[in-house]
XYZ file of N, CA and C in Angstrom:
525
model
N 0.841 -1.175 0.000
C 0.000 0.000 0.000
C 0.891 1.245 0.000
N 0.284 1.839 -1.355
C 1.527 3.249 -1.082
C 1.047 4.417 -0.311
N 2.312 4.975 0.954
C 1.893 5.478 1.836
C 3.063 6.351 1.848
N 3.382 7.670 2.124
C 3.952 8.392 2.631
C 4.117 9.702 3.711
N 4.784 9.454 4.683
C 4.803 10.600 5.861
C 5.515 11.623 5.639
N 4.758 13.130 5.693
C 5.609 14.137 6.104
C 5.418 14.991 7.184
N 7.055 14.617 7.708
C 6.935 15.142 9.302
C 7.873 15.953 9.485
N 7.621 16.667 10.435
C 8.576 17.710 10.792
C 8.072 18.526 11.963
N 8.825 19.409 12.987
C 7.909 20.324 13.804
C 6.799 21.247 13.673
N 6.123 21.629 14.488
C 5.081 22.260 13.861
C 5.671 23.732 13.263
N 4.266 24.076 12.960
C 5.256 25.305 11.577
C 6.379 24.990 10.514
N 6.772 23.525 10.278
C 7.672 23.539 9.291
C 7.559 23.552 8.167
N 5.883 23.680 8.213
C 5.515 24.030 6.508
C 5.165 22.222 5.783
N 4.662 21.702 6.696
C 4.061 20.348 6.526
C 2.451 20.418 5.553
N 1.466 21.619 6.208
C 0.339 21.127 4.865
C 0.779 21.848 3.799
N 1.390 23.002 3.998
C 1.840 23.644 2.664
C 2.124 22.936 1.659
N 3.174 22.320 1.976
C 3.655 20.874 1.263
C 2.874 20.045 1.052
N 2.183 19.319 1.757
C 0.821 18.815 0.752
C 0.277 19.360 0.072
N -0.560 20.574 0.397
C -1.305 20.706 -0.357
C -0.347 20.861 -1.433
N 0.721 21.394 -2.206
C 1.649 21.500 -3.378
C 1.166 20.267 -3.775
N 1.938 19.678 -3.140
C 2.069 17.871 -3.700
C 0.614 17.520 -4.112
N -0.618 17.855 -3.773
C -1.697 17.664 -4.162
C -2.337 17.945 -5.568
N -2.063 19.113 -5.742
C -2.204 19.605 -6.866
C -1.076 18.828 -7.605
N -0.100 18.868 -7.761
C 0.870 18.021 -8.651
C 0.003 16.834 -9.131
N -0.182 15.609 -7.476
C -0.991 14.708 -7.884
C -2.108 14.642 -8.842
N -2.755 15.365 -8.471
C -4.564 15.509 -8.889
C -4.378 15.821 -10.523
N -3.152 16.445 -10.853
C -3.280 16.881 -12.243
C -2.835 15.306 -13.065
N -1.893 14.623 -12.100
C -1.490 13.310 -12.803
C -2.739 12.288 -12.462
N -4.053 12.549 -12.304
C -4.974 11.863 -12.161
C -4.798 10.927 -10.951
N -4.271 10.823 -10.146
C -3.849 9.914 -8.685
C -5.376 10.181 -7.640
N -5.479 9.119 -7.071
C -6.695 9.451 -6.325
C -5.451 9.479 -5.287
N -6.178 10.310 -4.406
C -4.789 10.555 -3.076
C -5.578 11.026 -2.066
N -5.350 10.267 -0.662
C -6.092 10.502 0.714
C -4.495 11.046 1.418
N -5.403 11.868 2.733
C -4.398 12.002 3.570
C -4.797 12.123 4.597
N -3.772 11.880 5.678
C -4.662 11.287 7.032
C -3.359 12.480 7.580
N -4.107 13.082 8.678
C -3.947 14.364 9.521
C -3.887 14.180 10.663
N -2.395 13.745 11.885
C -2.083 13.760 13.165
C -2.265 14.830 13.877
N -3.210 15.119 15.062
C -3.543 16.521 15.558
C -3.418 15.599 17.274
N -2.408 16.498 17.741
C -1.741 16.154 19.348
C -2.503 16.880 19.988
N -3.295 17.983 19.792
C -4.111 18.766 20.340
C -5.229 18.515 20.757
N -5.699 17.952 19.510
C -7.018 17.689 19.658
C -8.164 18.189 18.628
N -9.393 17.547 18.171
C -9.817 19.042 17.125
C -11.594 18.810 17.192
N -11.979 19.427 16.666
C -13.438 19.626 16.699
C -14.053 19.822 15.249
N -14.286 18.192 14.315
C -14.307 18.740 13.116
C -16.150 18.678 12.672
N -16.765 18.768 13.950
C -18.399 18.823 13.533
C -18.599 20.336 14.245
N -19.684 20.921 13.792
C -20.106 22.298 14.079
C -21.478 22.295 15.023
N -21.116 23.191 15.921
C -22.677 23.026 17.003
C -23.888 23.235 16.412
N -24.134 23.800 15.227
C -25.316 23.595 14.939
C -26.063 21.987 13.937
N -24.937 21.217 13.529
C -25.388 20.095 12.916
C -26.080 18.541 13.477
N -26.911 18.044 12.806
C -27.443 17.159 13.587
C -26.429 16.021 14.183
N -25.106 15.640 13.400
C -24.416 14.728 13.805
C -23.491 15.640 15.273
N -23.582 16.593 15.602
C -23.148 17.026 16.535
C -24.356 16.815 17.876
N -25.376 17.273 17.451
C -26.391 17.363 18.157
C -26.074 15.702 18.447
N -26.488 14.784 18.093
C -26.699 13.315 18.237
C -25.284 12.788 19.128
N -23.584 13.523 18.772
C -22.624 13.133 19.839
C -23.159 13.948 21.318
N -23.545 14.725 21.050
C -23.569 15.332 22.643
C -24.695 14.883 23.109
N -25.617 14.165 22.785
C -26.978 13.402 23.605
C -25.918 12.262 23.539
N -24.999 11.884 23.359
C -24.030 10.353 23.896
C -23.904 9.924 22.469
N -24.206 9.886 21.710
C -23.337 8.714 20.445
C -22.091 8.836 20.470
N -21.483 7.820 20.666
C -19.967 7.520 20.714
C -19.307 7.665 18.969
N -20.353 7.362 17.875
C -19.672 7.452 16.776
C -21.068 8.014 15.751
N -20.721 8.890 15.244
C -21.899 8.949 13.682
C -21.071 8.853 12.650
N -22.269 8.741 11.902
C -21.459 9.389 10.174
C -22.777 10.035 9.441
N -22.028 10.838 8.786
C -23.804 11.268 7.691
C -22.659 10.973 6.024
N -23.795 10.715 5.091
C -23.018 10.349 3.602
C -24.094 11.409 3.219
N -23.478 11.412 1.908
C -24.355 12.062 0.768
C -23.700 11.167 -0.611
N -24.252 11.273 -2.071
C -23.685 11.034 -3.330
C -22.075 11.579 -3.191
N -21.807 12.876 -2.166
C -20.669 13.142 -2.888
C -19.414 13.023 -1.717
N -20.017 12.695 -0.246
C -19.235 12.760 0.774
C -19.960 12.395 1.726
N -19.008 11.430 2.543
C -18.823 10.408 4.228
C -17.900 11.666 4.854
N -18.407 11.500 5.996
C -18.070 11.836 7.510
C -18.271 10.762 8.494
N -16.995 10.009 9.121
C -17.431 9.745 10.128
C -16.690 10.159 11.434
N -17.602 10.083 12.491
C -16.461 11.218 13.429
C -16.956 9.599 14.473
N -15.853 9.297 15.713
C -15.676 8.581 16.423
C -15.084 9.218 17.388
N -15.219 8.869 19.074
C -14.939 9.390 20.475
C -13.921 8.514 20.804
N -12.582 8.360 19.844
C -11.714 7.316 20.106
C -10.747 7.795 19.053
N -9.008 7.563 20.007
C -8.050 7.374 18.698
C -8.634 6.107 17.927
N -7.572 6.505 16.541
C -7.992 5.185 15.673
C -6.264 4.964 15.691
N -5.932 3.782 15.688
C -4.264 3.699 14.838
C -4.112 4.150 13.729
N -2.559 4.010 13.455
C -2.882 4.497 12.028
C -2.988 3.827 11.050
N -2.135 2.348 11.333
C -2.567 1.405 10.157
C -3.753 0.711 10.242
N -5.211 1.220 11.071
C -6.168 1.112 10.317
C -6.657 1.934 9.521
N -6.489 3.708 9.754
C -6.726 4.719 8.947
C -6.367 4.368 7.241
N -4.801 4.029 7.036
C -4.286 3.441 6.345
C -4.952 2.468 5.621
N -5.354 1.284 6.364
C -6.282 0.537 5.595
C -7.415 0.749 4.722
N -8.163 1.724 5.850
C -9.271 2.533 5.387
C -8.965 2.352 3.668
N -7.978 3.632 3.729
C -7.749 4.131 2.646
C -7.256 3.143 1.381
N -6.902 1.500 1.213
C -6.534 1.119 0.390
C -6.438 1.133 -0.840
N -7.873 1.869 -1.235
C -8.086 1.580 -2.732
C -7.704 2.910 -3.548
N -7.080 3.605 -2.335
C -6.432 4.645 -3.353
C -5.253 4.474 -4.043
N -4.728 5.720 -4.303
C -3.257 5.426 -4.842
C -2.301 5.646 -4.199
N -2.201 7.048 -3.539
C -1.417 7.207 -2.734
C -2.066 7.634 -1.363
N -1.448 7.254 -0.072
C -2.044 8.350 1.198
C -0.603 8.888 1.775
N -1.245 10.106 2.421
C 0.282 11.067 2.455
C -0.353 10.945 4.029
N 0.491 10.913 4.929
C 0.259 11.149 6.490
C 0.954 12.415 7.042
N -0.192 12.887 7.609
C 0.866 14.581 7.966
C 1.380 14.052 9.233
N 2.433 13.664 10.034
C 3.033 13.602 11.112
C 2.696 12.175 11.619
N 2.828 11.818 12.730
C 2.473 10.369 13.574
C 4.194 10.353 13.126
N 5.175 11.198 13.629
C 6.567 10.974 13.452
C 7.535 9.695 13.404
N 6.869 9.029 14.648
C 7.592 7.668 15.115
C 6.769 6.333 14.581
N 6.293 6.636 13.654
C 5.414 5.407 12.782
C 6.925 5.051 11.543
N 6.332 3.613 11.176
C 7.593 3.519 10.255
C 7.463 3.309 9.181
N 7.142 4.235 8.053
C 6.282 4.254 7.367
C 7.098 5.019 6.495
N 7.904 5.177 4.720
C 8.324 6.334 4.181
C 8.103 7.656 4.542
N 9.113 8.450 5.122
C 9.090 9.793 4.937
C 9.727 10.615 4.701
N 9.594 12.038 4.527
C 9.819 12.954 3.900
C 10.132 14.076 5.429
N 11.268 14.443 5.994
C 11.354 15.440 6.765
C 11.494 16.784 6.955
N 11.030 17.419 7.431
C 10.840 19.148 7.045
C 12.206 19.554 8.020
N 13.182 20.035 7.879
C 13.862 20.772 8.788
C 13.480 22.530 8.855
N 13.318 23.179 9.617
C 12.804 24.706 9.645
C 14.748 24.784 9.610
N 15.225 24.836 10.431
C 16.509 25.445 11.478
C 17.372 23.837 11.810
N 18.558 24.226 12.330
C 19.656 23.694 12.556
C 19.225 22.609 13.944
N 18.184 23.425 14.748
C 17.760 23.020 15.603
C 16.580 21.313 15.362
N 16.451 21.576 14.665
C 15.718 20.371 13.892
C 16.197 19.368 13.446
N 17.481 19.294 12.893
C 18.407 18.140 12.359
C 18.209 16.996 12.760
N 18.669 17.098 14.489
C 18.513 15.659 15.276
C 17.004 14.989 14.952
N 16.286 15.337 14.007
C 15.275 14.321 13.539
C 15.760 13.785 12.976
N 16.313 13.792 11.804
C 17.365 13.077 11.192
C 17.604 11.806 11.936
N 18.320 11.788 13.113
C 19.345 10.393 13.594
C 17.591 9.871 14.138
N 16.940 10.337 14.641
C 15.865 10.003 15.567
C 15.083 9.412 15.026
N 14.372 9.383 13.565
C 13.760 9.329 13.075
C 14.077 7.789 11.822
N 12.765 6.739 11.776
C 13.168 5.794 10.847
C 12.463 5.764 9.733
N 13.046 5.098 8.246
C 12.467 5.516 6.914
C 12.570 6.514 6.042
N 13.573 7.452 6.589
C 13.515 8.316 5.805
C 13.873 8.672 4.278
N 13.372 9.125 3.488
C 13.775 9.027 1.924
C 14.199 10.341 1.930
N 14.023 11.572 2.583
C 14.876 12.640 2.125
C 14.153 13.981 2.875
N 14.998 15.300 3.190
C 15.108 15.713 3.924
C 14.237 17.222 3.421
N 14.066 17.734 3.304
C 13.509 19.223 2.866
C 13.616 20.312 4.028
N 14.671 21.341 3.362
C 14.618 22.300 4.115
C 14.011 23.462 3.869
N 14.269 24.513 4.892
C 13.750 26.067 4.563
C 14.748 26.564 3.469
N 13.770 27.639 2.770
C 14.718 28.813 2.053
C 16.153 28.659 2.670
N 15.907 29.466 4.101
C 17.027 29.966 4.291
C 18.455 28.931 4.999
N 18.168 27.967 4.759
C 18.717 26.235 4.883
C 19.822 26.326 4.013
N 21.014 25.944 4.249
C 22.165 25.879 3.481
C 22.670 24.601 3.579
N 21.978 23.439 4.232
C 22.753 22.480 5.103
C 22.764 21.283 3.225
N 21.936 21.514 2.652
C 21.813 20.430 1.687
C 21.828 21.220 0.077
N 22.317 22.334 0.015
C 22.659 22.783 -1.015
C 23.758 22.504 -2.305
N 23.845 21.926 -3.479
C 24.943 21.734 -4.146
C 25.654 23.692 -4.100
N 26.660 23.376 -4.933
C 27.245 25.014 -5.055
C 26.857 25.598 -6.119
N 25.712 24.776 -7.105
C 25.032 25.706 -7.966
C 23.703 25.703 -7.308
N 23.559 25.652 -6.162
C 22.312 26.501 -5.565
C 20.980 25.492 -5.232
N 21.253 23.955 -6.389
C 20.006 23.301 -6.006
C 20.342 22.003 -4.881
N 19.012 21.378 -4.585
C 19.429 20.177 -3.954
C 20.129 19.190 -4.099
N 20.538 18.415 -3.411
C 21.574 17.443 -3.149
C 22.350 16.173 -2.278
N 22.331 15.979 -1.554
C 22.950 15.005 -0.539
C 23.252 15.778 0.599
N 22.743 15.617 1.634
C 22.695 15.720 3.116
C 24.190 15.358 3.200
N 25.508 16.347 3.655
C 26.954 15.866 4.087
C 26.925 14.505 4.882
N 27.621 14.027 4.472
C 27.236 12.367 5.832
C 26.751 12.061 5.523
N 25.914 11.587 4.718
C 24.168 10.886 5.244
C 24.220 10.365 4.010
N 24.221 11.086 2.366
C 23.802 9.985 1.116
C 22.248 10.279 1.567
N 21.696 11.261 2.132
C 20.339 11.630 2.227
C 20.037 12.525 1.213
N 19.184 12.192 0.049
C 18.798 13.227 -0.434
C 18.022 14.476 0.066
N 18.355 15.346 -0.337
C 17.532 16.941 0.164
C 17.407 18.010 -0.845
N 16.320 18.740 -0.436
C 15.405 19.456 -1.148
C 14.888 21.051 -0.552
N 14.856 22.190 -0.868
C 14.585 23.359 -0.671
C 12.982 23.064 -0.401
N 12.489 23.516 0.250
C 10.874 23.444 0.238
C 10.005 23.225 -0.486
N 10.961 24.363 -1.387
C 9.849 25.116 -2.988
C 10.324 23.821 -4.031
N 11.173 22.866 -3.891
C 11.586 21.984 -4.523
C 10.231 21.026 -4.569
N 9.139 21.174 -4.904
C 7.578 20.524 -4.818
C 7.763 19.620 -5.892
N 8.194 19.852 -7.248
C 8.097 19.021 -8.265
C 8.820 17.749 -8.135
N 10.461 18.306 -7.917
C 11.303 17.239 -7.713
C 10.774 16.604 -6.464
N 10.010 16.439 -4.947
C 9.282 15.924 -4.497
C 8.429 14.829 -4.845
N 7.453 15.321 -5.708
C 6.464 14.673 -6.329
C 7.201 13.392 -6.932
N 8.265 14.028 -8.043
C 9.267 12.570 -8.646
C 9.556 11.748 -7.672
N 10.315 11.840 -6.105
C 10.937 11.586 -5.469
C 9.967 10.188 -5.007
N 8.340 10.944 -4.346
C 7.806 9.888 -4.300
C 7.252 9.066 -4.924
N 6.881 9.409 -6.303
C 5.911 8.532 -7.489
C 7.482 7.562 -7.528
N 9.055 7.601 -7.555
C 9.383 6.711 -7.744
C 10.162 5.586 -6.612
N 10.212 6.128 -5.272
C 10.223 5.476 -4.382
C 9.407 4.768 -3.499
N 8.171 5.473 -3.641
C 6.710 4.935 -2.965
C 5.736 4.499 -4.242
N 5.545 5.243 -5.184
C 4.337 4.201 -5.734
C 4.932 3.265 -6.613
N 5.965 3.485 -6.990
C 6.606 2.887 -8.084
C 7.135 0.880 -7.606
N 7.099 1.606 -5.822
C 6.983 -0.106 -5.004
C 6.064 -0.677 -5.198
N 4.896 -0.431 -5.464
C 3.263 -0.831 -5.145
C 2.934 -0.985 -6.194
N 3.279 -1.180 -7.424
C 2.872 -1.334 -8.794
C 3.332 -2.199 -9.496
């Protein structure tokens, strides 16, 4: 099942990056899910809807469908390789964070301070930094190999070469 994680601290510019990568996808016709790690917590029904109304009289789980869209909301983590499952019959699913899952990914460094994801972190296919990131630069300015590592890396705005990176390391397994 082709699956890929991009993780990094918060603010490192993680949905930005999807959403890029989305549009890339969607134009190459890819059906593509993505499943969204929130440590916080979130509230994705609105107080005036009936499936809200129906959790707060006690339903532990609803869903409402239509022809064009499912919702289902549940009073429980889910793992992720059932989320994952969920999703099989797509093509690709991109996971925003769940860091310590072991699963292909893609790491955001903001700052210098961030690196040690690098050693910490397992699966990784390649590194993406900020603009102002010098750590994975060739000397004509584009990406290149992480010093040490034989890690490939990528400028942020590097979205396209991304897209290649995973259609041929992740889906290109699954096919």
């Amino acid at each position: 099942m082709p699956v890929i994680q991009i993780v990094g601290y918060k603010n490192s510019g993680k949905t930005t990056l999807i959403g890029k990568l989305l549009e890339i996808f969607n134009a190459m016709n890819l059906r593509v899910a993505v499943i969204k790690h929130d440590i916080h917590g979130f509230e994705a029904d609105r107080e005036s809807t009936d499936t809200f109304r129906h959790r707060r009289a006690g339903a532990v789980a609803t869903a409402i469908t239509s022809p064009w869209r499912t919702a289902i909301i549940e009073e429980r983590e889910t793992m992720l390789s059932g989320l994952i499952n969920h999703f099989e019959a797509y093509d690709l699913t991109i996971v925003e964070g769940f860091k310590q899952e072991d699963y292909p990914k893609i790491v955001l460094i903001r700052s210098r301070e961030d690196l040690p994801l690098l050693e910490e972190l397992t699966e990784i296919r390649a590194a993406v930094f900020r603009q102002e990131a010098g750590e994975c630069l060739d000397n004509d300015g584009t990406g290149g190999v992480l010093t040490g590592s034989g890690l490939p890396c990528y400028r942020i705005n590097d979205v396209e070469e991304l897209a290649k990176l995973i259609i041929v390391s992740v889906l290109s397994l699954n096919h």
